[in-house]
mmCIF file with all atom_site columns, C-alpha atoms in Angstrom:
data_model
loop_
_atom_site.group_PDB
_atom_site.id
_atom_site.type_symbol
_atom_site.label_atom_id
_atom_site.label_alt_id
_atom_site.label_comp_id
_atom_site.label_asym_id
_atom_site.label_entity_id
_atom_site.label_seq_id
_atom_site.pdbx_PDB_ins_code
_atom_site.Cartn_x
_atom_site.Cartn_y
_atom_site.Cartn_z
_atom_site.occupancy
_atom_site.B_iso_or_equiv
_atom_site.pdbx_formal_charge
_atom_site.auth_seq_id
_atom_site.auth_comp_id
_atom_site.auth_asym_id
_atom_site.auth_atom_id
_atom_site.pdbx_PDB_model_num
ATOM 1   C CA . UNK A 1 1   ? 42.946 93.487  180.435 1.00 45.00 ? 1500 UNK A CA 1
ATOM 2   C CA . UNK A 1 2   ? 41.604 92.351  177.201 1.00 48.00 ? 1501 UNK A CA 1
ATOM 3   C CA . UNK A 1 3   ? 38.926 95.875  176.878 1.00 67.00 ? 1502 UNK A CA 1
ATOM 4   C CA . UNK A 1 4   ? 39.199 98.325  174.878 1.00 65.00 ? 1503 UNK A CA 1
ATOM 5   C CA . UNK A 1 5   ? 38.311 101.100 177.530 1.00 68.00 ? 1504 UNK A CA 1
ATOM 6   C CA . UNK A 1 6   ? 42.464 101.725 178.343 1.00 69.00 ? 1505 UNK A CA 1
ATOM 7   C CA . UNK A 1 7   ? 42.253 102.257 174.410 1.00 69.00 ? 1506 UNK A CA 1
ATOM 8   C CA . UNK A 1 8   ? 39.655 104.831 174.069 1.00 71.00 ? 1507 UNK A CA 1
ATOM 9   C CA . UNK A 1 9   ? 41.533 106.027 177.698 1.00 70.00 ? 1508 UNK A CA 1
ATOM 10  C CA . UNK A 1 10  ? 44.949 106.276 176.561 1.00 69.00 ? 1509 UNK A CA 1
ATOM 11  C CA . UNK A 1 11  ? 43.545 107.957 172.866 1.00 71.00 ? 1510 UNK A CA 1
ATOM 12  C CA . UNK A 1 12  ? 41.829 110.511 174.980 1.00 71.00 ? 1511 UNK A CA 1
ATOM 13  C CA . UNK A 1 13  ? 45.042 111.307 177.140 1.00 65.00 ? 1512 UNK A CA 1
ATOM 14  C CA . UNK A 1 14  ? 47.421 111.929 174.039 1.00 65.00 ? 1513 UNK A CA 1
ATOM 15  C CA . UNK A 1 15  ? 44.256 113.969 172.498 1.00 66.00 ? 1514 UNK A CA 1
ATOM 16  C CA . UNK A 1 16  ? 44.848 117.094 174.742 1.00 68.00 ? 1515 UNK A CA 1
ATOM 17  C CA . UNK A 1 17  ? 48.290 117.629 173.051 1.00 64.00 ? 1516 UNK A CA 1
ATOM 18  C CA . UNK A 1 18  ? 46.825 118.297 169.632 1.00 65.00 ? 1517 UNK A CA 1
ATOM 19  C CA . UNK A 1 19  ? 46.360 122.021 168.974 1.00 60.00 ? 1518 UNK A CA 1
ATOM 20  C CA . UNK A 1 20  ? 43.539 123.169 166.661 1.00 58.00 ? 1519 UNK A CA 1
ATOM 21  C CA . UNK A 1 21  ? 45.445 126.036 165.811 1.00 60.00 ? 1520 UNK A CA 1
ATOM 22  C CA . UNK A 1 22  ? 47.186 126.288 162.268 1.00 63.00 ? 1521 UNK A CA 1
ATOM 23  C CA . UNK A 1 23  ? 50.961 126.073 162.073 1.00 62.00 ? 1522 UNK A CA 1
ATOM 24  C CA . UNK A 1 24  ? 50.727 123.975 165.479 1.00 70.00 ? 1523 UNK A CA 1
ATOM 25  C CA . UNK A 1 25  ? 49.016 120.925 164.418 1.00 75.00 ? 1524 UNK A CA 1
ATOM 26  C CA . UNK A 1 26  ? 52.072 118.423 163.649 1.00 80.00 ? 1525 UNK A CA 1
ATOM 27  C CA . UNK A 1 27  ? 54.335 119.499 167.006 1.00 79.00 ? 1526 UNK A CA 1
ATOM 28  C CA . UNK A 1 28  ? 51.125 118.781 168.604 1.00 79.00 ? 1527 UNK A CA 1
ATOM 29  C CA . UNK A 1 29  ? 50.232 115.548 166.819 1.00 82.00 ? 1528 UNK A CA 1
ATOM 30  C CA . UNK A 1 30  ? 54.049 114.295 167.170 1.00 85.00 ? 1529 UNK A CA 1
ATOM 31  C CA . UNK A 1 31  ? 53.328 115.061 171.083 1.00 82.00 ? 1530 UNK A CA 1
ATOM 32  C CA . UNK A 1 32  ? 50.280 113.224 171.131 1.00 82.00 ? 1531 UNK A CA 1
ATOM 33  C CA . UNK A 1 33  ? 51.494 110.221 169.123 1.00 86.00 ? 1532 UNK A CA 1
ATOM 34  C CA . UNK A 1 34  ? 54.538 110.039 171.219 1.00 88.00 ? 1533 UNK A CA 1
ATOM 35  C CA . UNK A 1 35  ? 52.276 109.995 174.380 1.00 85.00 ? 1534 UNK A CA 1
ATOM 36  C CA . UNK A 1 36  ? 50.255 107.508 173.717 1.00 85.00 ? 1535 UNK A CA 1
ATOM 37  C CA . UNK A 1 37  ? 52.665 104.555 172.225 1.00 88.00 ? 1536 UNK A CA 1
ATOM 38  C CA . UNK A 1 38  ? 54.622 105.532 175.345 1.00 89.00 ? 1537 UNK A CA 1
ATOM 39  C CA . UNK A 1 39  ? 51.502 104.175 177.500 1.00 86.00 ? 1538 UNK A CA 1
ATOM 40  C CA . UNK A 1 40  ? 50.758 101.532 174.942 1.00 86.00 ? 1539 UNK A CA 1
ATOM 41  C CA . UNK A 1 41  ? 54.330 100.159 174.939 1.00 90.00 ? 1540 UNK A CA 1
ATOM 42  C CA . UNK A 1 42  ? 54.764 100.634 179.155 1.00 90.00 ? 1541 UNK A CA 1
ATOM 43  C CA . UNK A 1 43  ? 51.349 98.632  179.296 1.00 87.00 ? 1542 UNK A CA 1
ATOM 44  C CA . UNK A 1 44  ? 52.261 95.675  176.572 1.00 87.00 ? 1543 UNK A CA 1
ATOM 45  C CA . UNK A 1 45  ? 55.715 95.510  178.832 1.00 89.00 ? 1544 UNK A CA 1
ATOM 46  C CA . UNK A 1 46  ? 54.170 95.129  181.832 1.00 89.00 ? 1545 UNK A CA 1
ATOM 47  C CA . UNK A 1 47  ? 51.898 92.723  180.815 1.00 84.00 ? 1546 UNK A CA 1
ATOM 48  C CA . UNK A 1 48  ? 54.524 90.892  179.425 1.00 85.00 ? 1547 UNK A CA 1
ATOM 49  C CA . UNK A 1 49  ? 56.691 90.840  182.563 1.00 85.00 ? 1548 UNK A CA 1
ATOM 50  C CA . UNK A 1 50  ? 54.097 89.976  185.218 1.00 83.00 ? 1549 UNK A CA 1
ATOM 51  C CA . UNK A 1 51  ? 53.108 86.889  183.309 1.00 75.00 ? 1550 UNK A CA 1
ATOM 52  C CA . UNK A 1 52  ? 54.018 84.167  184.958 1.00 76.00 ? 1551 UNK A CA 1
ATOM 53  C CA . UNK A 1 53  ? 54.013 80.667  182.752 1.00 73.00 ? 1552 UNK A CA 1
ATOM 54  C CA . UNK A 1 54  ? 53.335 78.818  185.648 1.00 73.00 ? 1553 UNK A CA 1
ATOM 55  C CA . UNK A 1 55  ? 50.143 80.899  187.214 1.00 74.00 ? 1554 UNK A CA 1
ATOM 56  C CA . UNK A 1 56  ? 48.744 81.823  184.089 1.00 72.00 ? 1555 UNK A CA 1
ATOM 57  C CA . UNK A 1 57  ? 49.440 78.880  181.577 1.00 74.00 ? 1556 UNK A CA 1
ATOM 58  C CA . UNK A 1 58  ? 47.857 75.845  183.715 1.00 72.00 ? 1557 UNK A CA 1
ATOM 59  C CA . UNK A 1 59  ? 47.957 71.991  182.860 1.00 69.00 ? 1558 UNK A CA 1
ATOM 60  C CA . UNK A 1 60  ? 44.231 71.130  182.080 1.00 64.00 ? 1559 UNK A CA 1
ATOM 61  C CA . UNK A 1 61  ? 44.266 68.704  184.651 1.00 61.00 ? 1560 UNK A CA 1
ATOM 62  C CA . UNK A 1 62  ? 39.865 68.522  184.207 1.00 63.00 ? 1561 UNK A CA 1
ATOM 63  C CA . UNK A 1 63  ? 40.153 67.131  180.246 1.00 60.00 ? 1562 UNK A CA 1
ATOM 64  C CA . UNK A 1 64  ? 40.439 63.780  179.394 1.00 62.00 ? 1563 UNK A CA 1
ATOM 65  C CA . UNK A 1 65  ? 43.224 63.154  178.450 1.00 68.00 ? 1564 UNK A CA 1
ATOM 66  C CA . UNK A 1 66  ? 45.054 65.573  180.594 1.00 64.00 ? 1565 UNK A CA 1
ATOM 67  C CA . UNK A 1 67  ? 46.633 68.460  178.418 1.00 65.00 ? 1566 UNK A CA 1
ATOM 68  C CA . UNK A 1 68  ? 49.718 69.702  179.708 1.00 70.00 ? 1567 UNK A CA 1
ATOM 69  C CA . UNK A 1 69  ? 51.341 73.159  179.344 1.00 70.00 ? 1568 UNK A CA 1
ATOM 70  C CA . UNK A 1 70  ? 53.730 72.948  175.951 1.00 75.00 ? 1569 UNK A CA 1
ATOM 71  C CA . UNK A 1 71  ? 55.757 76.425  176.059 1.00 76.00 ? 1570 UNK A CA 1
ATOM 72  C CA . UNK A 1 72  ? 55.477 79.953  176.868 1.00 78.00 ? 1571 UNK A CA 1
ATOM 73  C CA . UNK A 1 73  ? 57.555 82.398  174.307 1.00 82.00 ? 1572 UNK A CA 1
ATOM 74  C CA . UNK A 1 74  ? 57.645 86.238  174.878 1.00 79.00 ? 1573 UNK A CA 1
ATOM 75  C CA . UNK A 1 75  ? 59.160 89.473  173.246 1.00 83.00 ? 1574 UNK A CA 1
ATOM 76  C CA . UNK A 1 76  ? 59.785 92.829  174.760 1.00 81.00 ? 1575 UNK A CA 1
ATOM 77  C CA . UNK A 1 77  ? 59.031 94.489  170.958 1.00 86.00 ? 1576 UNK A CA 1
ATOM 78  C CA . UNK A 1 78  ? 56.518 94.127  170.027 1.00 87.00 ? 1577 UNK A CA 1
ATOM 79  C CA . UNK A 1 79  ? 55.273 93.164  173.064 1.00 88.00 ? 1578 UNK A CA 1
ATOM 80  C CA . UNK A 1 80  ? 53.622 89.556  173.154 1.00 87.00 ? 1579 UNK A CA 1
ATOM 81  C CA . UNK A 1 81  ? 53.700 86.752  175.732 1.00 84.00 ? 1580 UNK A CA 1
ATOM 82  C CA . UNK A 1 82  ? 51.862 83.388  174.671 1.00 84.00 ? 1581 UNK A CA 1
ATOM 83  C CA . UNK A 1 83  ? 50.883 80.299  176.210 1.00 83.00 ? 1582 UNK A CA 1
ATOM 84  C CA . UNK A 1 84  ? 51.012 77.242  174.218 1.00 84.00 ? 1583 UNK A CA 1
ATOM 85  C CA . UNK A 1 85  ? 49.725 73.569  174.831 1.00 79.00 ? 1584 UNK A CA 1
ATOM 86  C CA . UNK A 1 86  ? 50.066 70.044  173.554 1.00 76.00 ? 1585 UNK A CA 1
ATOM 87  C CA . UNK A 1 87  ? 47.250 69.754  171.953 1.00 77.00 ? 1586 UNK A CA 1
ATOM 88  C CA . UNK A 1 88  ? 47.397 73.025  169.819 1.00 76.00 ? 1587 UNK A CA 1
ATOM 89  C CA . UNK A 1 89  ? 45.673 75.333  172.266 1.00 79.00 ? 1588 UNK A CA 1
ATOM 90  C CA . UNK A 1 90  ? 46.967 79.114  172.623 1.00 81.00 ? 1589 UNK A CA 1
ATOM 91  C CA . UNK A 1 91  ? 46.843 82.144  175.008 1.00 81.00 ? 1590 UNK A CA 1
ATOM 92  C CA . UNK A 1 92  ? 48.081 85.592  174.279 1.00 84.00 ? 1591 UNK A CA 1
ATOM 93  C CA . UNK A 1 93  ? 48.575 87.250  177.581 1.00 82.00 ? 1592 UNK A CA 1
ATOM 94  C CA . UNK A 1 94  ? 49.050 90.863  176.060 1.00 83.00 ? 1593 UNK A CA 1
ATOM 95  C CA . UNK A 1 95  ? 45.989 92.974  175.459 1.00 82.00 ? 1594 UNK A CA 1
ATOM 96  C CA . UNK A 1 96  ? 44.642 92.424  171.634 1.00 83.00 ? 1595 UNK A CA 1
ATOM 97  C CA . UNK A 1 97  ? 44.832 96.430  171.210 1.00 85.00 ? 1596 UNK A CA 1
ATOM 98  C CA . UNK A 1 98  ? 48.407 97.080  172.273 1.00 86.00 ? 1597 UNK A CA 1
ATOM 99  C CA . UNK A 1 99  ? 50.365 96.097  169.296 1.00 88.00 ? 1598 UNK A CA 1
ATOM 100 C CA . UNK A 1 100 ? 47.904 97.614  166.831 1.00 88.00 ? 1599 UNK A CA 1
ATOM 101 C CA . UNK A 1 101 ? 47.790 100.985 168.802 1.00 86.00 ? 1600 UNK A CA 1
ATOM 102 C CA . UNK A 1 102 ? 51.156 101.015 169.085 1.00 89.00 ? 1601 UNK A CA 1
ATOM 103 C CA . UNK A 1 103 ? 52.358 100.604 165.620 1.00 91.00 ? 1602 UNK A CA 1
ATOM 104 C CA . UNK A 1 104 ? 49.368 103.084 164.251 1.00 89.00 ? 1603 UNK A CA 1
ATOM 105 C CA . UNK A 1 105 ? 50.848 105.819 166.694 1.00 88.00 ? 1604 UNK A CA 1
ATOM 106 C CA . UNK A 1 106 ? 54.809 104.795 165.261 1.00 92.00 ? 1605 UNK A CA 1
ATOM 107 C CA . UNK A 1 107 ? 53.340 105.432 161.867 1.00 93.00 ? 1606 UNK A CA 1
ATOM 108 C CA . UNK A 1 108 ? 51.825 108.635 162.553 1.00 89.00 ? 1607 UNK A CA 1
ATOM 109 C CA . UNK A 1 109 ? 54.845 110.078 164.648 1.00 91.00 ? 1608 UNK A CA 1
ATOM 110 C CA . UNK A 1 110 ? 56.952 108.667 161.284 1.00 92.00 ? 1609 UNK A CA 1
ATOM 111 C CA . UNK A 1 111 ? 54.651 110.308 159.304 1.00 90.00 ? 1610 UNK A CA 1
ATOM 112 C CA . UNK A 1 112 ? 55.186 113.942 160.997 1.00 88.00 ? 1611 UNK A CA 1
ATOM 113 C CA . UNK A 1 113 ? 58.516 113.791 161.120 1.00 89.00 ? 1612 UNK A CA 1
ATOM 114 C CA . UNK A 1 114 ? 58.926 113.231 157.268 1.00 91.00 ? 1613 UNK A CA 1
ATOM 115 C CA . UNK A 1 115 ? 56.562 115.894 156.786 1.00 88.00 ? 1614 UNK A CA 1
ATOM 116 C CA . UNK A 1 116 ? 58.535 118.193 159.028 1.00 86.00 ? 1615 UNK A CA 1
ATOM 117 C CA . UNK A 1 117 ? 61.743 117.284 157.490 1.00 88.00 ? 1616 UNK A CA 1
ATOM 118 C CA . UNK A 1 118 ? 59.623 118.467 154.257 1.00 88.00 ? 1617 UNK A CA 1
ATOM 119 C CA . UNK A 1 119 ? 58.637 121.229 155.303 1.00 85.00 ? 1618 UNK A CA 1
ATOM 120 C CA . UNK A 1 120 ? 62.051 122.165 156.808 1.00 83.00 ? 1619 UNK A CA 1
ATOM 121 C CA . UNK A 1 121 ? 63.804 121.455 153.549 1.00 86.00 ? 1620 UNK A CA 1
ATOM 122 C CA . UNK A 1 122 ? 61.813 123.560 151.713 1.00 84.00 ? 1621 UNK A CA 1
ATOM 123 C CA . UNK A 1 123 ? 61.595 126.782 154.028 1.00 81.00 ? 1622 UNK A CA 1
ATOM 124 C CA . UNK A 1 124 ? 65.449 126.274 153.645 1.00 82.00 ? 1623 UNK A CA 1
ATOM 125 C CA . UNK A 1 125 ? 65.853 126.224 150.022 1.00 80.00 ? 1624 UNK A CA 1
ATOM 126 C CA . UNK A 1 126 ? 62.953 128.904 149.718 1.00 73.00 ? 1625 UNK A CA 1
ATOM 127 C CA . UNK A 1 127 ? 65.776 131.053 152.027 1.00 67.00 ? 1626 UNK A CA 1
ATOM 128 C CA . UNK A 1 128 ? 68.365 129.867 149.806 1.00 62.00 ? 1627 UNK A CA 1
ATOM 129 C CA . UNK A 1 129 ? 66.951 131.292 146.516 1.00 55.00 ? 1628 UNK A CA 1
ATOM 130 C CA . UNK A 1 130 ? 65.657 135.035 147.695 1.00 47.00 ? 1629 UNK A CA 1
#
């Protein structure tokens, strides 16, 4: 699961949220951003959870000398599951795109919501004044 097609894929599904008409651009964005880290997160978790240690993190039985499995660590958020072996040798189990996509789409949906609080706050005062 290490392609970048479920990227572009899950992109293109929070795309249809965002409306190209003015005044509706930021619920639409918020929408869109909340979509997709939804699927990005869901995806890192489940890759995380049907990761096995011992399936997926084998001894190397073939090297001489044998290297044997070390530890496994894992974390729900951000979502990351890693093999590691004696003689330095790593695996991360969880997509290379998930983490990045995911925090890009927090920042934008952070990013929205100040500006809507903004916006907000200044309609209100604007009210205030009249």
């Amino acid at each position: 699961m290490a392609s970048w097609f479920l990227a572009v894929l899950f992109v293109g599904f929070g795309l249809p949220f965002v409306r190209s008409r003015k005044g509706r651009r930021l619920p639409g964005l918020i929408k869109a951003s909340v979509a997709t880290g939804t699927l990005c997160y869901l995806l890192g978790w489940w890759q995380v959870f049907s990761a096995f240690p011992s399936q997926v993190c084998p001894d190397f039985d073939y090297m001489r000398p044998i290297v044997h499995f070390d530890r496994y660590e894992s974390s729900v958020f951000p979502p990351q599951a890693t093999c590691y072996w004696q003689d330095g040798q790593q695996k991360e189990l969880v997509s290379g795109w998930v983490n990045p996509l995911l925090f890009t789409c927090i920042a934008v949906l952070t990013g929205c919501l100040v500006t809507l609080a903004v916006l907000a706050y200044r309609r209100n005062r604007k009210g205030q004044t009249s």
